[in-house]
């Protein structure tokens, strides 16, 4: 297992001079699950985007190390997998084509083909793999997002509302992979679902701080 | 950044375009419409080669404006830009999209050029080498400027109107040079006489690509 540290130091975000959140600090190591909670509009999704490197914080510092080497912020993309409602895959492509595109741009080896098939099976969309994503239901799209996020075996898996749009089968598949991620890397998720929160070692409320 | 990653983004853009027809149909319809308007407005008049050289580049400019922004706007509208940001570094995205825009506008300019030569009888090119070289270098310049502008306006609310407004002052030196070079081609000038125009077009493209490459990371990330 890789040695990982993920540190957030006093990060704050302002939009048009309005404070979304401020001074959020935490330190995570491999083998931990970190949950972010908070009311709607409290900035959970903004925090998730900042942690993934797709938004930059107004103030504060984020440090991510893999085996003691500092990964330059915000270029975390080789190490991070994100699943969220605002993240979409290409609807004009099939599930297979989407995953194949991801494999190519991430320069993943041939073993990722088997991993893609395994993930499609695990999330129950293998039989629909040749269908264009625009014909998928919202639940199937959510399952495909998990396949895409897990394809490169990320060191850090970030989930925004992990069980949204999913039926019981999908939720079970997600929880299985959340458990695996917690053992092998770092799991960060934003949720208000009590069942999801049971996975967390630390729960951080955006409004009130650590619990 | 790897060129292989840029190549895969380039291929993705083409496959995506052929399936969705986001830009292609609009561009082709625009070409047909503008050429028809020019043909009708000329009527039995005989405009000078200078005027026809100018209208050729007006058609190419507005066709480019109606289609080249789609490469980034479509990513924003479909919510896939963040997916792309999580997959690859910004340089690979820029190079992939730049080459896609270049090929798209080059094909379009060639179609416009051929249609212009076929349908507008008054437009007579005597130096085809200068004419096609201008089309090639003009397309490269248009693609270099419009790719970074498309990335900027994709995040704005008034995408459609903002693009030509922002592009016009930046593209003005390019368009004037292209019009001059096209005029030379209608006058039957030698290739050596158009070298100065080609040097300006090449310099414009190099400066635009280098500047865009440096600022693209900031535009793309936040």
Short mmCIF file of C-alpha atoms in Angstrom, two decimals:
data_model
loop_
_atom_site.label_atom_id
_atom_site.label_comp_id
_atom_site.label_asym_id
_atom_site.label_seq_id
_atom_site.Cartn_x
_atom_site.Cartn_y
_atom_site.Cartn_z
CA UNK A 1 0.00 0.00 0.00
CA UNK A 2 1.26 3.50 -0.89
CA UNK A 3 2.00 5.92 1.93
CA UNK A 4 -0.36 8.85 1.51
CA UNK A 5 -0.99 12.12 3.30
CA UNK A 6 -3.66 14.63 2.40
CA UNK A 7 -3.48 17.88 4.33
CA UNK A 8 -5.80 20.86 4.22
CA UNK A 9 -4.58 23.95 6.09
CA UNK A 10 -6.96 26.84 6.77
CA UNK A 11 -8.60 26.73 3.36
CA UNK A 12 -11.27 29.32 2.65
CA UNK A 13 -13.38 30.05 -0.40
CA UNK A 14 -15.03 33.33 -1.36
CA UNK A 15 -17.44 33.88 -4.27
CA UNK A 16 -18.07 37.52 -5.16
CA UNK A 17 -16.76 38.56 -1.72
CA UNK A 18 -19.23 36.19 -0.02
CA UNK A 19 -17.61 33.65 2.26
CA UNK A 20 -18.65 30.11 1.33
CA UNK A 21 -16.54 28.54 4.11
CA UNK A 22 -13.37 29.44 5.92
CA UNK A 23 -10.41 27.95 7.76
CA UNK A 24 -11.00 24.28 7.06
CA UNK A 25 -8.10 22.15 8.27
CA UNK A 26 -7.57 18.41 8.47
CA UNK A 27 -4.92 15.77 7.92
CA UNK A 28 -5.67 12.38 6.37
CA UNK A 29 -3.46 9.32 5.94
CA UNK A 30 -3.89 6.12 3.95
CA UNK A 31 -6.56 3.79 5.31
CA UNK A 32 -8.92 6.55 6.40
CA UNK A 33 -12.38 7.67 5.44
CA UNK A 34 -13.30 11.32 5.83
CA UNK A 35 -16.87 12.56 5.56
CA UNK A 36 -17.98 16.12 4.94
CA UNK A 37 -21.47 17.09 6.05
CA UNK A 38 -23.45 20.29 6.11
CA UNK A 39 -26.72 21.89 5.12
CA UNK A 40 -27.63 22.47 1.47
CA UNK A 41 -25.63 25.44 0.22
CA UNK A 42 -23.05 25.17 2.98
CA UNK A 43 -20.24 24.58 0.46
CA UNK A 44 -19.75 20.78 0.60
CA UNK A 45 -19.49 20.44 -3.18
CA UNK A 46 -17.20 23.48 -3.42
CA UNK A 47 -14.92 21.91 -0.82
CA UNK A 48 -14.92 18.62 -2.76
CA UNK A 49 -13.98 20.44 -5.98
CA UNK A 50 -11.13 22.23 -4.20
CA UNK A 51 -9.82 18.97 -2.75
CA UNK A 52 -9.82 17.41 -6.23
CA UNK A 53 -7.94 20.37 -7.71
CA UNK A 54 -10.68 21.50 -10.10
CA UNK A 55 -11.24 24.72 -8.12
CA UNK A 56 -8.58 26.67 -6.28
CA UNK A 57 -9.10 27.92 -2.73
CA UNK A 58 -9.15 31.67 -2.09
CA UNK A 59 -6.89 31.21 0.91
CA UNK A 60 -5.10 28.30 2.53
CA UNK A 61 -2.96 25.38 1.49
CA UNK A 62 -3.56 21.83 0.31
CA UNK A 63 -0.73 19.31 0.41
CA UNK A 64 -0.91 15.82 -1.03
CA UNK A 65 2.01 13.41 -0.82
CA UNK A 66 2.42 9.94 -2.32
CA UNK A 67 5.24 7.88 -0.78
CA UNK A 68 6.70 11.07 0.69
CA UNK A 69 6.72 12.94 -2.65
CA UNK A 70 4.70 16.13 -2.86
CA UNK A 71 2.17 16.14 -5.71
CA UNK A 72 1.97 19.69 -7.15
CA UNK A 73 -1.46 21.26 -6.57
CA UNK A 74 -3.81 21.26 -8.47
CA UNK A 75 -2.46 18.50 -10.76
CA UNK A 76 -3.93 15.67 -8.69
CA UNK A 77 -5.71 14.08 -11.64
CA UNK A 78 -3.50 10.93 -11.90
CA UNK A 79 -4.21 10.07 -8.24
CA UNK A 80 -7.83 11.12 -7.77
CA UNK A 81 -11.15 9.59 -8.73
CA UNK A 82 -14.26 11.76 -8.38
CA UNK A 83 -17.93 10.85 -8.55
CA UNK A 84 -20.41 13.69 -8.27
CA UNK A 85 -23.79 14.78 -9.67
CA UNK A 86 -22.22 17.70 -11.62
CA UNK A 87 -19.63 15.50 -13.33
CA UNK A 88 -20.81 14.05 -16.64
CA UNK A 89 -19.50 11.56 -19.14
CA UNK A 90 -19.84 11.88 -22.91
CA UNK A 91 -23.45 11.05 -23.74
CA UNK A 92 -22.79 10.48 -27.45
CA UNK A 93 -20.38 7.65 -26.56
CA UNK A 94 -21.23 4.24 -25.16
CA UNK A 95 -20.03 3.16 -21.71
CA UNK A 96 -17.32 1.10 -23.37
CA UNK A 97 -16.16 4.06 -25.49
CA UNK A 98 -16.13 6.39 -22.49
CA UNK A 99 -13.99 3.98 -20.50
CA UNK A 100 -11.75 3.34 -23.50
CA UNK A 101 -11.20 7.12 -23.90
CA UNK A 102 -10.31 7.39 -20.21
CA UNK A 103 -7.86 4.48 -20.52
CA UNK A 104 -6.16 6.14 -23.49
CA UNK A 105 -5.82 9.64 -22.04
CA UNK A 106 -4.69 8.26 -18.69
CA UNK A 107 -2.24 5.95 -20.54
CA UNK A 108 -3.45 2.91 -18.59
CA UNK A 109 -2.03 -0.48 -19.50
CA UNK A 110 -3.83 -3.43 -21.08
CA UNK A 111 -4.75 -4.80 -17.62
CA UNK A 112 -7.21 -1.90 -17.30
CA UNK A 113 -9.41 -3.56 -19.96
CA UNK A 114 -10.09 -6.44 -17.54
CA UNK A 115 -10.59 -3.94 -14.71
CA UNK A 116 -13.13 -2.01 -16.82
CA UNK A 117 -15.05 -5.24 -17.51
CA UNK A 118 -14.95 -6.17 -13.83
CA UNK A 119 -16.27 -2.72 -12.82
CA UNK A 120 -19.04 -2.83 -15.42
CA UNK A 121 -20.06 -6.26 -14.04
CA UNK A 122 -19.87 -5.10 -10.41
CA UNK A 123 -22.05 -2.07 -11.09
CA UNK A 124 -24.50 -4.11 -13.16
CA UNK A 125 -24.19 -2.26 -16.49
CA UNK A 126 -22.05 -4.76 -18.42
CA UNK A 127 -25.00 -5.75 -20.65
CA UNK A 128 -25.56 -2.07 -21.53
CA UNK A 129 -21.90 -1.30 -22.26
CA UNK A 130 -22.43 -0.79 -26.00
CA UNK A 131 -25.42 1.51 -25.57
CA UNK A 132 -24.87 5.29 -25.88
CA UNK A 133 -24.92 6.98 -22.47
CA UNK A 134 -27.72 9.35 -23.57
CA UNK A 135 -30.07 6.36 -23.40
CA UNK A 136 -29.07 5.52 -19.82
CA UNK A 137 -31.25 6.26 -16.80
CA UNK A 138 -29.81 8.61 -14.16
CA UNK A 139 -29.00 5.61 -11.97
CA UNK A 140 -27.10 3.88 -14.77
CA UNK A 141 -25.17 7.08 -15.47
CA UNK A 142 -24.23 7.26 -11.80
CA UNK A 143 -22.97 3.66 -11.92
CA UNK A 144 -20.89 4.43 -15.01
CA UNK A 145 -19.35 7.41 -13.19
CA UNK A 146 -18.13 4.97 -10.54
CA UNK A 147 -16.58 2.74 -13.21
CA UNK A 148 -14.81 5.79 -14.69
CA UNK A 149 -13.58 7.04 -11.31
CA UNK A 150 -12.29 3.63 -10.17
CA UNK A 151 -10.69 2.57 -13.46
CA UNK A 152 -7.18 3.83 -12.60
CA UNK A 153 -7.34 2.54 -8.99
CA UNK A 154 -7.08 6.05 -7.50
CA UNK A 155 -5.14 6.70 -4.29
CA UNK A 156 -7.85 9.12 -3.22
CA UNK A 157 -11.51 8.49 -4.03
CA UNK A 158 -13.74 11.53 -3.62
CA UNK A 159 -17.50 11.06 -3.66
CA UNK A 160 -20.09 13.82 -3.61
CA UNK A 161 -23.43 12.36 -2.49
CA UNK A 162 -22.26 8.75 -3.02
CA UNK A 163 -25.66 7.06 -3.10
CA UNK A 164 -27.66 9.64 -5.04
CA UNK A 165 -29.78 8.25 -7.92
CA UNK A 166 -28.91 4.66 -7.00
CA UNK A 167 -31.18 1.71 -6.24
CA UNK A 168 -30.37 -0.84 -3.51
CA UNK A 169 -28.16 -2.90 -5.84
CA UNK A 170 -26.19 0.19 -6.83
CA UNK A 171 -25.84 1.35 -3.21
CA UNK A 172 -24.47 -2.05 -2.20
CA UNK A 173 -21.93 -1.96 -5.03
CA UNK A 174 -20.85 1.55 -4.02
CA UNK A 175 -20.47 0.57 -0.36
CA UNK A 176 -18.36 -2.43 -1.36
CA UNK A 177 -15.94 -0.17 -3.20
CA UNK A 178 -16.01 2.46 -0.43
CA UNK A 179 -14.87 -0.29 1.96
CA UNK A 180 -12.07 -1.37 -0.44
CA UNK A 181 -10.95 2.24 -0.92
CA UNK A 182 -10.86 2.83 2.82
CA UNK A 183 -8.51 -0.15 3.18
CA UNK A 184 -6.23 0.72 0.26
CA UNK A 185 -6.14 4.52 0.13
CA UNK A 186 -8.04 7.58 1.24
CA UNK A 187 -11.80 7.95 0.96
CA UNK A 188 -13.36 11.42 1.10
CA UNK A 189 -17.10 11.83 0.73
CA UNK A 190 -19.68 14.58 1.12
CA UNK A 191 -23.05 13.39 2.34
CA UNK A 192 -25.86 13.87 4.82
CA UNK A 193 -26.97 10.23 4.60
CA UNK A 194 -26.68 8.54 8.00
CA UNK A 195 -25.92 5.12 6.50
CA UNK A 196 -23.06 6.54 4.43
CA UNK A 197 -21.67 8.37 7.47
CA UNK A 198 -21.07 5.01 9.20
CA UNK A 199 -18.08 4.51 6.87
CA UNK A 200 -16.34 7.63 8.14
CA UNK A 201 -13.50 7.68 10.66
CA UNK A 202 -13.85 11.45 10.87
CA UNK A 203 -16.94 13.52 10.15
CA UNK A 204 -16.36 17.16 9.34
CA UNK A 205 -19.24 19.59 9.39
CA UNK A 206 -18.56 22.52 7.04
CA UNK A 207 -20.46 24.81 9.41
CA UNK A 208 -19.26 23.56 12.80
CA UNK A 209 -15.92 21.84 12.25
CA UNK A 210 -14.78 18.36 13.28
CA UNK A 211 -17.02 15.90 15.18
CA UNK B 1 1.93 16.74 -21.40
CA UNK B 2 2.11 14.01 -24.01
CA UNK B 3 1.20 14.41 -27.65
CA UNK B 4 -0.47 10.98 -27.53
CA UNK B 5 -2.96 12.34 -24.98
CA UNK B 6 -3.57 15.38 -27.21
CA UNK B 7 -4.05 13.03 -30.15
CA UNK B 8 -6.74 11.07 -28.24
CA UNK B 9 -8.53 14.31 -27.36
CA UNK B 10 -8.33 15.36 -31.02
CA UNK B 11 -9.86 12.04 -32.14
CA UNK B 12 -12.53 12.29 -29.41
CA UNK B 13 -13.49 15.75 -30.71
CA UNK B 14 -13.95 14.44 -34.25
CA UNK B 15 -15.96 11.37 -33.28
CA UNK B 16 -18.07 13.51 -30.97
CA UNK B 17 -18.65 16.10 -33.71
CA UNK B 18 -19.68 13.50 -36.29
CA UNK B 19 -22.18 12.01 -33.82
CA UNK B 20 -23.67 15.21 -32.42
CA UNK B 21 -23.18 17.59 -35.39
CA UNK B 22 -22.83 20.43 -32.87
CA UNK B 23 -20.77 22.64 -35.19
CA UNK B 24 -20.66 20.97 -38.61
CA UNK B 25 -24.29 21.45 -39.69
CA UNK B 26 -24.39 25.03 -38.44
CA UNK B 27 -21.14 25.84 -40.22
CA UNK B 28 -22.18 24.34 -43.56
CA UNK B 29 -25.57 26.07 -43.45
CA UNK B 30 -23.84 29.33 -42.65
CA UNK B 31 -21.55 28.95 -45.67
CA UNK B 32 -24.47 28.17 -48.00
CA UNK B 33 -26.51 31.10 -46.65
CA UNK B 34 -23.75 33.72 -46.83
CA UNK B 35 -22.60 32.65 -50.29
CA UNK B 36 -26.21 32.82 -51.55
CA UNK B 37 -26.60 36.32 -50.09
CA UNK B 38 -23.38 37.46 -51.78
CA UNK B 39 -24.50 35.96 -55.11
CA UNK B 40 -27.93 37.65 -54.90
CA UNK B 41 -26.48 40.98 -53.81
CA UNK B 42 -23.94 41.03 -56.65
CA UNK B 43 -26.65 40.41 -59.25
CA UNK B 44 -25.51 41.84 -62.56
CA UNK B 45 -22.96 44.17 -60.97
CA UNK B 46 -19.23 43.54 -61.47
CA UNK B 47 -17.50 44.13 -58.14
CA UNK B 48 -13.74 44.61 -58.08
CA UNK B 49 -11.33 41.85 -57.03
CA UNK B 50 -10.54 43.91 -53.91
CA UNK B 51 -14.17 43.83 -52.75
CA UNK B 52 -14.53 40.11 -53.53
CA UNK B 53 -11.30 39.32 -51.63
CA UNK B 54 -12.75 41.16 -48.65
CA UNK B 55 -16.12 39.38 -48.77
CA UNK B 56 -14.35 36.00 -49.01
CA UNK B 57 -12.63 36.63 -45.68
CA UNK B 58 -15.82 38.04 -44.15
CA UNK B 59 -17.53 34.72 -44.96
CA UNK B 60 -14.60 32.73 -43.53
CA UNK B 61 -14.43 34.93 -40.39
CA UNK B 62 -18.12 34.67 -39.52
CA UNK B 63 -18.25 30.95 -40.35
CA UNK B 64 -15.34 30.42 -37.97
CA UNK B 65 -17.08 32.51 -35.31
CA UNK B 66 -20.25 30.46 -35.57
CA UNK B 67 -18.51 27.12 -35.13
CA UNK B 68 -15.11 27.28 -33.50
CA UNK B 69 -16.34 28.18 -30.03
CA UNK B 70 -18.34 24.93 -29.87
CA UNK B 71 -15.31 22.86 -28.87
CA UNK B 72 -15.25 24.43 -25.39
CA UNK B 73 -18.84 25.65 -25.12
CA UNK B 74 -20.17 22.12 -25.72
CA UNK B 75 -17.93 20.76 -22.93
CA UNK B 76 -19.26 23.40 -20.51
CA UNK B 77 -22.91 22.94 -21.53
CA UNK B 78 -22.79 19.15 -21.28
CA UNK B 79 -20.90 19.28 -17.97
CA UNK B 80 -17.96 17.31 -19.32
CA UNK B 81 -15.31 20.02 -18.90
CA UNK B 82 -14.75 19.02 -15.29
CA UNK B 83 -14.43 15.38 -16.34
CA UNK B 84 -11.72 16.39 -18.79
CA UNK B 85 -10.00 18.49 -16.11
CA UNK B 86 -9.88 15.42 -13.87
CA UNK B 87 -8.44 13.21 -16.60
CA UNK B 88 -5.62 15.14 -18.23
CA UNK B 89 -3.41 18.18 -17.84
CA UNK B 90 -4.43 21.46 -19.41
CA UNK B 91 -1.66 21.53 -22.05
CA UNK B 92 -2.88 18.28 -23.60
CA UNK B 93 -6.43 19.65 -23.77
CA UNK B 94 -5.22 22.86 -25.43
CA UNK B 95 -3.11 21.10 -28.08
CA UNK B 96 -5.87 18.56 -28.86
CA UNK B 97 -8.54 21.24 -29.23
CA UNK B 98 -6.25 23.58 -31.19
CA UNK B 99 -5.56 20.91 -33.83
CA UNK B 100 -9.25 20.00 -33.99
CA UNK B 101 -10.19 23.67 -34.57
CA UNK B 102 -7.44 24.02 -37.17
CA UNK B 103 -8.60 21.02 -39.20
CA UNK B 104 -12.25 22.12 -38.89
CA UNK B 105 -11.61 25.69 -40.10
CA UNK B 106 -9.16 24.50 -42.79
CA UNK B 107 -11.73 22.11 -44.27
CA UNK B 108 -14.37 24.84 -44.05
CA UNK B 109 -12.10 27.47 -45.67
CA UNK B 110 -11.25 25.08 -48.50
CA UNK B 111 -14.98 24.43 -49.08
CA UNK B 112 -15.65 28.20 -49.02
CA UNK B 113 -12.69 28.84 -51.35
CA UNK B 114 -13.83 26.23 -53.90
CA UNK B 115 -17.47 27.40 -53.74
CA UNK B 116 -16.34 31.00 -54.17
CA UNK B 117 -14.25 30.11 -57.23
CA UNK B 118 -17.09 28.04 -58.72
CA UNK B 119 -20.07 30.30 -58.11
CA UNK B 120 -18.72 33.84 -58.20
CA UNK B 121 -17.66 34.24 -61.80
CA UNK B 122 -16.17 37.73 -61.23
CA UNK B 123 -13.65 36.28 -58.75
CA UNK B 124 -10.66 35.17 -60.80
CA UNK B 125 -7.56 33.83 -59.11
CA UNK B 126 -4.40 33.96 -61.20
CA UNK B 127 -1.89 32.69 -58.61
CA UNK B 128 -3.41 29.58 -57.03
CA UNK B 129 -0.28 28.89 -54.96
CA UNK B 130 -0.69 32.23 -53.14
CA UNK B 131 -4.46 31.74 -52.81
CA UNK B 132 -4.27 28.29 -51.21
CA UNK B 133 -1.28 29.23 -49.06
CA UNK B 134 -3.29 32.19 -47.72
CA UNK B 135 -6.24 29.89 -47.00
CA UNK B 136 -3.91 27.49 -45.12
CA UNK B 137 -2.09 30.13 -43.06
CA UNK B 138 -5.27 32.17 -42.49
CA UNK B 139 -6.99 29.06 -41.11
CA UNK B 140 -4.04 28.42 -38.78
CA UNK B 141 -4.24 32.00 -37.51
CA UNK B 142 -8.01 31.84 -37.04
CA UNK B 143 -7.73 28.55 -35.13
CA UNK B 144 -4.89 29.83 -32.92
CA UNK B 145 -6.83 32.91 -31.79
CA UNK B 146 -10.29 31.38 -31.57
CA UNK B 147 -9.22 28.35 -29.48
CA UNK B 148 -8.11 30.44 -26.49
CA UNK B 149 -11.05 32.83 -26.94
CA UNK B 150 -13.46 29.90 -26.98
CA UNK B 151 -11.98 28.64 -23.70
CA UNK B 152 -12.50 32.10 -22.16
CA UNK B 153 -16.06 32.69 -23.38
CA UNK B 154 -17.20 29.14 -22.54
CA UNK B 155 -17.42 30.26 -18.89
CA UNK B 156 -19.42 33.41 -19.68
CA UNK B 157 -23.23 33.68 -19.74
CA UNK B 158 -23.44 35.44 -23.12
CA UNK B 159 -21.33 32.99 -25.06
CA UNK B 160 -22.73 33.44 -28.58
CA UNK B 161 -22.45 37.22 -28.81
CA UNK B 162 -19.22 37.58 -26.87
CA UNK B 163 -17.13 35.41 -29.19
CA UNK B 164 -17.14 37.54 -32.39
CA UNK B 165 -16.95 40.76 -30.33
CA UNK B 166 -13.81 39.59 -28.52
CA UNK B 167 -12.33 37.95 -31.61
CA UNK B 168 -12.68 40.92 -33.97
CA UNK B 169 -9.94 43.23 -32.59
CA UNK B 170 -7.58 40.28 -32.15
CA UNK B 171 -8.21 38.92 -35.63
CA UNK B 172 -8.22 42.27 -37.46
CA UNK B 173 -4.49 42.24 -38.38
CA UNK B 174 -4.83 38.64 -39.54
CA UNK B 175 -7.89 39.38 -41.68
CA UNK B 176 -6.34 42.46 -43.29
CA UNK B 177 -3.22 40.47 -44.18
CA UNK B 178 -5.32 37.61 -45.58
CA UNK B 179 -7.31 40.08 -47.72
CA UNK B 180 -4.07 41.62 -49.04
CA UNK B 181 -2.62 38.20 -49.87
CA UNK B 182 -5.86 37.16 -51.61
CA UNK B 183 -5.76 40.39 -53.67
CA UNK B 184 -2.20 39.51 -54.73
CA UNK B 185 -3.43 36.08 -55.86
CA UNK B 186 -6.08 37.72 -58.07
CA UNK B 187 -3.49 40.07 -59.58
CA UNK B 188 -1.28 37.17 -60.64
CA UNK B 189 1.61 38.07 -58.33
CA UNK B 190 4.61 35.79 -57.89
CA UNK B 191 5.05 33.81 -54.69
CA UNK B 192 8.03 35.98 -53.72
CA UNK B 193 5.78 39.08 -53.70
CA UNK B 194 3.50 37.55 -51.06
CA UNK B 195 6.30 36.48 -48.70
CA UNK B 196 5.79 39.52 -46.43
CA UNK B 197 2.09 38.63 -45.97
CA UNK B 198 2.96 35.01 -45.22
CA UNK B 199 5.56 36.09 -42.68
CA UNK B 200 2.93 38.20 -40.87
CA UNK B 201 0.45 35.27 -40.89
CA UNK B 202 3.06 32.83 -39.54
CA UNK B 203 4.21 35.31 -36.86
CA UNK B 204 0.62 35.97 -35.78
CA UNK B 205 -0.04 32.22 -35.39
CA UNK B 206 3.21 31.59 -33.50
CA UNK B 207 2.59 34.50 -31.09
CA UNK B 208 -1.05 33.46 -30.50
CA UNK B 209 -0.18 29.79 -29.88
CA UNK B 210 2.72 30.64 -27.54
CA UNK B 211 0.66 33.14 -25.52
CA UNK B 212 -2.35 30.83 -25.38
CA UNK B 213 -0.19 27.92 -24.25
CA UNK B 214 1.09 30.02 -21.34
CA UNK B 215 -2.30 31.35 -20.17
CA UNK B 216 -4.49 28.35 -20.93
CA UNK B 217 -3.90 26.71 -17.56
CA UNK B 218 -5.41 29.73 -15.74
CA UNK B 219 -8.35 29.94 -18.13
CA UNK B 220 -9.10 26.22 -17.98
CA UNK B 221 -8.78 25.64 -14.25
CA UNK B 222 -10.87 28.34 -12.53
#
